[in-house]
Amino acid sequence: MTILVAGGAGFIGSHLCERLLGLGHDVVCADNFSTGFRQNLDHLRAQSAFTLVEQDMTDPASSLPASDMIMNLACPASPRQYQLDPLGTLRANLLGTMNLLELAGRWRAPFFQASTSEVYGDPGVHPQSELYWGNVNPLGSRACYNEGKRCAETLCVNYHRHRGQPLAIARIFNTYGPRMDPDDGRVISSFIVQALRNEPIELFGGGHQTRSFCYIDDLLEGILACAFSVEAFSGPVNLGNPQETSIRAVAEEIIELTNSRSRLIMRPMPEDDPRRRCPDISLARHLYRWEPRTALTAGLLKTISWFDGVLSR
Ligand code: NAD
């Protein structure tokens, strides 16, 4: 198949392009490089099955080569980056998703949407199943992302219902691994960078809030299972690691694994930061027999090793 990966120069997208090429597919990566990097794809550029196109998905994209499947990951994903340009984030989610859905209709191609656990907001139920509608502040500083992603899901579902668009939606929970942007302020990347530099590690709100962290290789297996099962189920499906960990425990483990002299310093909790986040993955287990296999320590060691290489360059 020829597969269009929108947002393929980012953290998850670059791993996805690599994995799809490894499976024998042709890959067209379209990206505006707003938060992704060409060097994430340098090792793929020589492959004839790989095409890289500079394209902002909020603009008309009529020159993209027709593909057999579209995978939409094109959206800034870290709070620091999506809050830098809230209108751009909304445009990516609304216009970008709509443009890609129109292309999918024209090409008769199935559509995969990378959604997010942020659609659950600061959740009132634990763990979060796909049936939970969420608790989102539509006016807060995170709303450009979480309301944008909610509306992108609504677009997808309505193209499915009213135009018969074959569809898969994955609600992705916090994912980590090599090629995260060291400067994007996400928890694991920030803690690893601060620990490797022996700088203080900033804990917001005391670090008692919890997250569940999924290693990139595990997430990719889930994404592939989801995207290639559009005939069986249209989604949404939670993809994440159900092992819930406090942010403080993650910081302490990273300090230990890096033999760091960093100390923990406390910062106030940012606006609308969720206190707990943990996926119920019963549906993914049932549909795809999928569940994460990488223990946090093993995934952290691989990620630390990659960041160590990047920082010492
Ligand atoms: P990322 O920022 O590394 O990647 C996003 C990519 O999309 C970048 O390459 C960026 O340049 C590109 N992009 C952004 N706006 C675009 C536009 N208008 N046109 C074309 N390209 C555009 O983020 P990521 O962590 O790889 O996340 C990928 C997707 O997965 C996002 O949609 C994100 O919402 C979703 N997601 C990620 C996580 C996570 O933990 N990483 C969790 C939940 C959901």
Short mmCIF file of C-alpha atoms and ligand atoms in Angstrom, two decimals:
data_model
loop_
_atom_site.label_atom_id
_atom_site.label_comp_id
_atom_site.label_asym_id
_atom_site.label_seq_id
_atom_site.Cartn_x
_atom_site.Cartn_y
_atom_site.Cartn_z
CA MET A 1 0.00 0.00 0.00
CA THR A 2 0.95 3.64 -0.34
CA ILE A 3 0.31 5.35 3.00
CA LEU A 4 0.20 9.11 3.59
CA VAL A 5 1.52 9.96 7.06
CA ALA A 6 0.62 13.58 7.87
CA GLY A 7 2.87 14.81 10.68
CA GLY A 8 5.41 12.10 9.89
CA ALA A 9 8.46 14.20 10.85
CA GLY A 10 7.46 14.29 14.51
CA PHE A 11 8.25 11.96 17.39
CA ILE A 12 5.56 9.32 16.80
CA GLY A 13 5.21 9.98 13.05
CA SER A 14 8.88 9.35 12.26
CA HIS A 15 8.77 5.98 14.07
CA LEU A 16 5.55 5.19 12.23
CA CYS A 17 7.07 5.99 8.80
CA GLU A 18 10.04 3.75 9.63
CA ARG A 19 7.79 0.90 10.78
CA LEU A 20 5.51 1.12 7.71
CA LEU A 21 8.50 1.07 5.36
CA GLY A 22 9.82 -1.96 7.27
CA LEU A 23 6.50 -3.70 6.61
CA GLY A 24 6.96 -3.14 2.86
CA HIS A 25 4.62 -0.18 2.32
CA ASP A 26 5.37 2.96 0.32
CA VAL A 27 5.21 6.01 2.58
CA VAL A 28 4.46 9.62 1.71
CA CYS A 29 5.28 11.85 4.67
CA ALA A 30 3.66 15.32 4.64
CA ASP A 31 4.77 17.77 7.30
CA ASN A 32 5.12 21.51 7.81
CA PHE A 33 8.06 21.02 10.24
CA SER A 34 6.45 23.24 12.86
CA THR A 35 7.31 20.83 15.69
CA GLY A 36 8.90 17.97 13.73
CA PHE A 37 12.41 17.71 12.32
CA ARG A 38 13.86 16.65 8.97
CA GLN A 39 16.67 14.84 10.81
CA ASN A 40 14.08 12.46 12.34
CA LEU A 41 13.73 11.12 8.80
CA ASP A 42 17.33 11.36 7.55
CA HIS A 43 17.84 7.61 7.83
CA LEU A 44 14.78 6.98 5.58
CA ARG A 45 15.46 9.52 2.82
CA ALA A 46 17.55 7.15 0.69
CA GLN A 47 14.74 4.59 0.40
CA SER A 48 12.87 4.79 -2.92
CA ALA A 49 9.63 3.78 -1.14
CA PHE A 50 9.83 6.97 0.96
CA THR A 51 8.69 10.43 -0.20
CA LEU A 52 8.92 13.56 1.93
CA VAL A 53 6.68 16.51 1.06
CA GLU A 54 6.70 19.88 2.82
CA GLN A 55 3.00 20.60 3.25
CA ASP A 56 0.92 22.45 5.80
CA MET A 57 -2.22 20.34 6.10
CA THR A 58 -4.34 23.43 6.76
CA ASP A 59 -3.64 24.51 3.14
CA PRO A 60 -5.21 22.76 0.13
CA ALA A 61 -3.08 19.70 -0.61
CA SER A 62 -4.09 18.78 -4.16
CA SER A 63 -0.53 17.99 -5.25
CA LEU A 64 -0.05 15.10 -2.79
CA PRO A 65 0.21 11.73 -4.55
CA ALA A 66 -2.92 9.56 -4.16
CA SER A 67 -2.57 7.05 -1.34
CA ASP A 68 -4.34 3.89 -0.19
CA MET A 69 -4.53 5.01 3.44
CA ILE A 70 -4.20 8.32 5.33
CA MET A 71 -2.80 8.53 8.85
CA ASN A 72 -3.29 11.93 10.49
CA LEU A 73 -0.78 12.84 13.19
CA ALA A 74 -0.32 16.46 12.08
CA CYS A 75 -0.74 18.54 15.24
CA PRO A 76 1.65 19.92 17.85
CA ALA A 77 1.40 17.60 20.86
CA SER A 78 3.21 19.14 23.82
CA PRO A 79 1.46 21.78 25.97
CA ARG A 80 4.42 24.15 25.51
CA GLN A 81 4.17 23.95 21.73
CA TYR A 82 0.42 23.90 21.25
CA GLN A 83 -0.01 26.87 23.58
CA LEU A 84 2.59 28.89 21.62
CA ASP A 85 0.17 29.06 18.69
CA PRO A 86 -3.36 28.19 19.90
CA LEU A 87 -5.01 29.33 16.65
CA GLY A 88 -2.53 27.28 14.60
CA THR A 89 -3.29 24.28 16.82
CA LEU A 90 -7.02 24.73 16.26
CA ARG A 91 -6.47 25.14 12.52
CA ALA A 92 -4.41 21.92 12.39
CA ASN A 93 -7.16 20.01 14.19
CA LEU A 94 -10.11 21.48 12.31
CA LEU A 95 -8.94 22.53 8.84
CA GLY A 96 -6.08 20.03 8.68
CA THR A 97 -8.28 17.08 9.64
CA MET A 98 -11.04 18.21 7.27
CA ASN A 99 -8.62 18.62 4.33
CA LEU A 100 -7.27 15.12 4.96
CA LEU A 101 -10.77 13.64 5.27
CA GLU A 102 -11.68 15.23 1.91
CA LEU A 103 -8.59 13.64 0.35
CA ALA A 104 -9.52 10.29 1.91
CA GLY A 105 -12.98 10.53 0.32
CA ARG A 106 -11.50 11.43 -3.09
CA TRP A 107 -8.97 8.60 -2.96
CA ARG A 108 -11.40 6.12 -1.30
CA ALA A 109 -8.73 5.60 1.34
CA PRO A 110 -9.30 4.52 4.96
CA PHE A 111 -8.50 7.24 7.51
CA PHE A 112 -6.63 6.89 10.82
CA GLN A 113 -6.90 9.74 13.32
CA ALA A 114 -4.34 10.17 16.12
CA SER A 115 -6.52 11.46 18.92
CA THR A 116 -5.51 11.83 22.53
CA SER A 117 -6.31 11.07 26.15
CA GLU A 118 -6.62 14.87 26.48
CA VAL A 119 -10.19 14.48 25.19
CA TYR A 120 -10.96 13.26 28.74
CA GLY A 121 -9.64 16.54 30.22
CA ASP A 122 -9.27 16.41 34.02
CA PRO A 123 -11.21 13.16 34.27
CA GLY A 124 -13.87 12.45 36.86
CA VAL A 125 -13.68 8.65 36.43
CA HIS A 126 -10.74 6.25 36.72
CA PRO A 127 -9.50 4.58 34.71
CA GLN A 128 -10.90 6.29 31.59
CA SER A 129 -12.80 4.08 29.15
CA GLU A 130 -13.90 5.18 25.70
CA LEU A 131 -17.44 5.57 27.04
CA TYR A 132 -16.44 8.48 29.30
CA TRP A 133 -17.26 11.86 27.73
CA GLY A 134 -14.60 13.80 29.60
CA ASN A 135 -14.30 16.89 31.74
CA VAL A 136 -12.81 19.64 29.61
CA ASN A 137 -12.63 23.40 30.17
CA PRO A 138 -13.51 24.77 26.71
CA LEU A 139 -12.06 28.20 27.53
CA GLY A 140 -8.80 27.21 29.25
CA SER A 141 -5.29 27.50 27.87
CA ARG A 142 -5.24 23.79 26.92
CA ALA A 143 -8.57 23.98 25.06
CA CYS A 144 -6.96 24.69 21.66
CA TYR A 145 -5.59 21.15 21.88
CA ASN A 146 -8.16 19.13 23.79
CA GLU A 147 -11.24 20.80 22.31
CA GLY A 148 -9.50 20.81 18.91
CA LYS A 149 -8.92 17.07 19.16
CA ARG A 150 -12.50 16.51 20.34
CA CYS A 151 -13.80 18.40 17.32
CA ALA A 152 -11.44 16.46 15.04
CA GLU A 153 -13.03 13.26 16.35
CA THR A 154 -16.47 14.74 15.67
CA LEU A 155 -15.41 15.54 12.09
CA CYS A 156 -14.13 12.00 11.58
CA VAL A 157 -17.26 10.38 12.98
CA ASN A 158 -19.52 12.53 10.79
CA TYR A 159 -17.54 11.77 7.62
CA HIS A 160 -17.93 8.12 8.60
CA ARG A 161 -21.69 8.36 9.29
CA HIS A 162 -22.71 10.60 6.42
CA ARG A 163 -20.17 9.76 3.73
CA GLY A 164 -19.27 6.18 4.64
CA GLN A 165 -15.63 7.10 5.28
CA PRO A 166 -13.73 4.01 6.57
CA LEU A 167 -12.27 5.19 9.88
CA ALA A 168 -10.09 4.36 12.86
CA ILE A 169 -9.52 6.63 15.84
CA ALA A 170 -6.87 5.97 18.50
CA ARG A 171 -6.94 7.93 21.76
CA ILE A 172 -3.25 7.95 22.55
CA PHE A 173 -2.07 8.36 26.15
CA ASN A 174 1.36 9.74 27.16
CA THR A 175 4.02 8.12 25.03
CA TYR A 176 7.79 8.39 25.34
CA GLY A 177 10.93 7.18 23.63
CA PRO A 178 13.81 8.21 21.38
CA ARG A 179 13.24 11.28 19.12
CA MET A 180 11.15 13.20 21.61
CA ASP A 181 12.04 16.87 21.27
CA PRO A 182 14.42 17.67 24.18
CA ASP A 183 12.99 21.21 24.39
CA ASP A 184 9.26 20.60 24.19
CA GLY A 185 8.65 20.50 27.95
CA ARG A 186 7.02 17.06 28.11
CA VAL A 187 7.49 15.23 31.40
CA ILE A 188 9.86 12.43 30.47
CA SER A 189 11.99 14.38 27.99
CA SER A 190 12.31 17.32 30.41
CA PHE A 191 13.22 15.12 33.38
CA ILE A 192 15.81 13.16 31.40
CA VAL A 193 17.45 16.30 30.01
CA GLN A 194 17.51 17.95 33.46
CA ALA A 195 18.88 14.77 35.07
CA LEU A 196 21.61 14.28 32.46
CA ARG A 197 22.69 17.90 32.97
CA ASN A 198 22.47 17.57 36.78
CA GLU A 199 20.06 20.50 36.77
CA PRO A 200 17.15 20.79 39.22
CA ILE A 201 14.09 18.80 38.16
CA GLU A 202 10.90 20.86 38.31
CA LEU A 203 7.88 19.13 39.83
CA PHE A 204 4.56 20.86 39.26
CA GLY A 205 2.06 20.62 42.09
CA GLY A 206 4.37 18.40 44.16
CA GLY A 207 4.43 15.66 41.50
CA HIS A 208 1.49 13.79 43.04
CA GLN A 209 -0.46 13.83 39.78
CA THR A 210 -0.34 10.52 37.91
CA ARG A 211 0.20 9.55 34.30
CA SER A 212 0.59 6.28 32.49
CA PHE A 213 3.57 6.19 30.15
CA CYS A 214 3.66 3.97 27.08
CA TYR A 215 6.91 3.16 25.29
CA ILE A 216 6.90 4.10 21.59
CA ASP A 217 7.40 0.54 20.27
CA ASP A 218 4.31 -0.64 22.16
CA LEU A 219 2.26 2.31 20.92
CA LEU A 220 3.26 1.62 17.30
CA GLU A 221 1.95 -1.94 17.52
CA GLY A 222 -1.35 -0.53 18.80
CA ILE A 223 -1.53 2.13 16.07
CA LEU A 224 -0.91 -0.44 13.33
CA ALA A 225 -3.52 -2.83 14.75
CA CYS A 226 -6.02 0.03 14.93
CA ALA A 227 -5.31 1.50 11.48
CA PHE A 228 -5.48 -1.85 9.71
CA SER A 229 -8.75 -2.85 11.39
CA VAL A 230 -11.04 -0.13 10.00
CA GLU A 231 -13.43 -2.75 8.64
CA ALA A 232 -13.83 -4.27 12.11
CA PHE A 233 -14.15 -1.15 14.27
CA SER A 234 -14.19 2.61 13.69
CA GLY A 235 -13.17 3.65 17.17
CA PRO A 236 -12.30 5.45 19.28
CA VAL A 237 -9.91 3.05 21.01
CA ASN A 238 -7.65 3.90 23.95
CA LEU A 239 -3.96 3.13 23.40
CA GLY A 240 -1.76 3.57 26.44
CA ASN A 241 -0.09 1.84 29.31
CA PRO A 242 -2.48 1.13 32.20
CA GLN A 243 0.36 1.17 34.72
CA GLU A 244 -0.27 4.44 36.62
CA THR A 245 2.77 6.23 38.05
CA SER A 246 3.10 9.48 39.97
CA ILE A 247 5.18 12.16 38.29
CA ARG A 248 7.38 12.28 41.38
CA ALA A 249 8.11 8.54 41.15
CA VAL A 250 9.12 8.97 37.50
CA ALA A 251 11.47 11.83 38.41
CA GLU A 252 13.07 9.76 41.18
CA GLU A 253 13.53 6.77 38.88
CA ILE A 254 15.15 8.92 36.17
CA ILE A 255 17.53 10.43 38.74
CA GLU A 256 18.51 6.93 39.83
CA LEU A 257 18.92 5.53 36.31
CA THR A 258 21.08 8.46 35.22
CA ASN A 259 23.14 8.58 38.45
CA SER A 260 22.21 12.24 38.50
CA ARG A 261 22.93 14.84 41.18
CA SER A 262 19.69 16.68 40.26
CA ARG A 263 17.41 17.65 43.12
CA LEU A 264 13.64 18.08 42.97
CA ILE A 265 12.18 21.59 43.14
CA MET A 266 8.50 22.38 43.48
CA ARG A 267 6.54 24.61 41.09
CA PRO A 268 2.83 25.55 41.13
CA MET A 269 0.42 23.35 39.17
CA PRO A 270 -0.31 24.73 35.64
CA GLU A 271 -3.89 25.62 34.68
CA ASP A 272 -6.18 22.63 33.91
CA ASP A 273 -3.38 20.09 34.38
CA PRO A 274 -5.15 16.71 34.86
CA ARG A 275 -4.56 15.16 38.33
CA ARG A 276 -4.95 11.57 37.21
CA ARG A 277 -4.70 9.90 33.83
CA CYS A 278 -4.90 6.17 33.28
CA PRO A 279 -6.37 4.28 30.32
CA ASP A 280 -8.83 1.44 30.46
CA ILE A 281 -7.49 -0.64 27.56
CA SER A 282 -10.08 -3.45 27.72
CA LEU A 283 -11.33 -2.53 24.24
CA ALA A 284 -7.86 -2.65 22.61
CA ARG A 285 -7.18 -5.94 24.41
CA HIS A 286 -10.47 -7.33 23.12
CA LEU A 287 -10.23 -6.01 19.54
CA TYR A 288 -6.53 -6.38 18.81
CA ARG A 289 -5.22 -8.50 21.70
CA TRP A 290 -2.95 -5.51 22.21
CA GLU A 291 -1.30 -4.41 25.40
CA PRO A 292 2.00 -2.70 26.20
CA ARG A 293 4.91 -5.02 26.96
CA THR A 294 7.74 -2.65 27.83
CA ALA A 295 8.28 -2.03 31.55
CA LEU A 296 8.86 1.62 32.49
CA THR A 297 12.47 1.01 33.60
CA ALA A 298 13.36 -0.76 30.34
CA GLY A 299 11.78 1.99 28.22
CA LEU A 300 13.42 4.73 30.26
CA LEU A 301 16.85 3.13 29.84
CA LYS A 302 16.47 3.10 26.03
CA THR A 303 15.21 6.69 26.04
CA ILE A 304 17.98 7.91 28.36
CA SER A 305 20.58 6.28 26.14
CA TRP A 306 19.18 8.13 23.09
CA PHE A 307 19.06 11.52 24.88
CA ASP A 308 22.59 10.94 26.19
CA GLY A 309 23.75 10.56 22.57
CA VAL A 310 21.91 13.70 21.43
CA LEU A 311 23.13 15.89 24.30
CA SER A 312 26.75 14.80 23.95
CA ARG A 313 26.85 15.65 20.21
P1 NAD B 1 5.09 16.00 17.34
O1 NAD B 1 4.87 17.42 17.64
O2 NAD B 1 6.46 15.43 17.54
O3 NAD B 1 4.61 15.64 15.88
C1 NAD B 1 3.60 16.34 15.21
C2 NAD B 1 4.04 16.52 13.77
O4 NAD B 1 2.99 17.18 13.06
C3 NAD B 1 5.28 17.39 13.65
O5 NAD B 1 6.18 16.80 12.74
C4 NAD B 1 4.74 18.73 13.10
O6 NAD B 1 5.70 19.45 12.36
C5 NAD B 1 3.57 18.24 12.28
N1 NAD B 1 2.52 19.25 12.09
C6 NAD B 1 1.92 20.03 13.03
N2 NAD B 1 1.00 20.82 12.47
C7 NAD B 1 1.00 20.53 11.14
C8 NAD B 1 0.28 21.02 10.02
N3 NAD B 1 -0.63 21.99 10.15
N4 NAD B 1 0.56 20.51 8.80
C9 NAD B 1 1.50 19.54 8.64
N5 NAD B 1 2.22 19.04 9.66
C10 NAD B 1 1.97 19.54 10.90
O7 NAD B 1 4.04 15.19 18.24
P2 NAD B 1 3.92 13.62 18.51
O8 NAD B 1 4.18 13.39 19.94
O9 NAD B 1 4.67 12.85 17.50
O10 NAD B 1 2.35 13.44 18.28
C11 NAD B 1 1.84 13.00 17.03
C12 NAD B 1 0.33 12.92 17.12
O11 NAD B 1 -0.05 12.03 18.18
C13 NAD B 1 -0.33 14.26 17.40
O12 NAD B 1 -1.51 14.36 16.64
C14 NAD B 1 -0.66 14.19 18.88
O13 NAD B 1 -1.79 14.95 19.19
C15 NAD B 1 -0.91 12.69 19.08
N6 NAD B 1 -0.65 12.29 20.46
C16 NAD B 1 0.62 12.20 20.94
C17 NAD B 1 0.84 11.83 22.26
C18 NAD B 1 2.23 11.68 22.85
O14 NAD B 1 2.36 11.30 24.03
N7 NAD B 1 3.29 11.92 22.12
C19 NAD B 1 -0.25 11.58 23.09
C20 NAD B 1 -1.53 11.71 22.57
C21 NAD B 1 -1.72 12.05 21.25
#
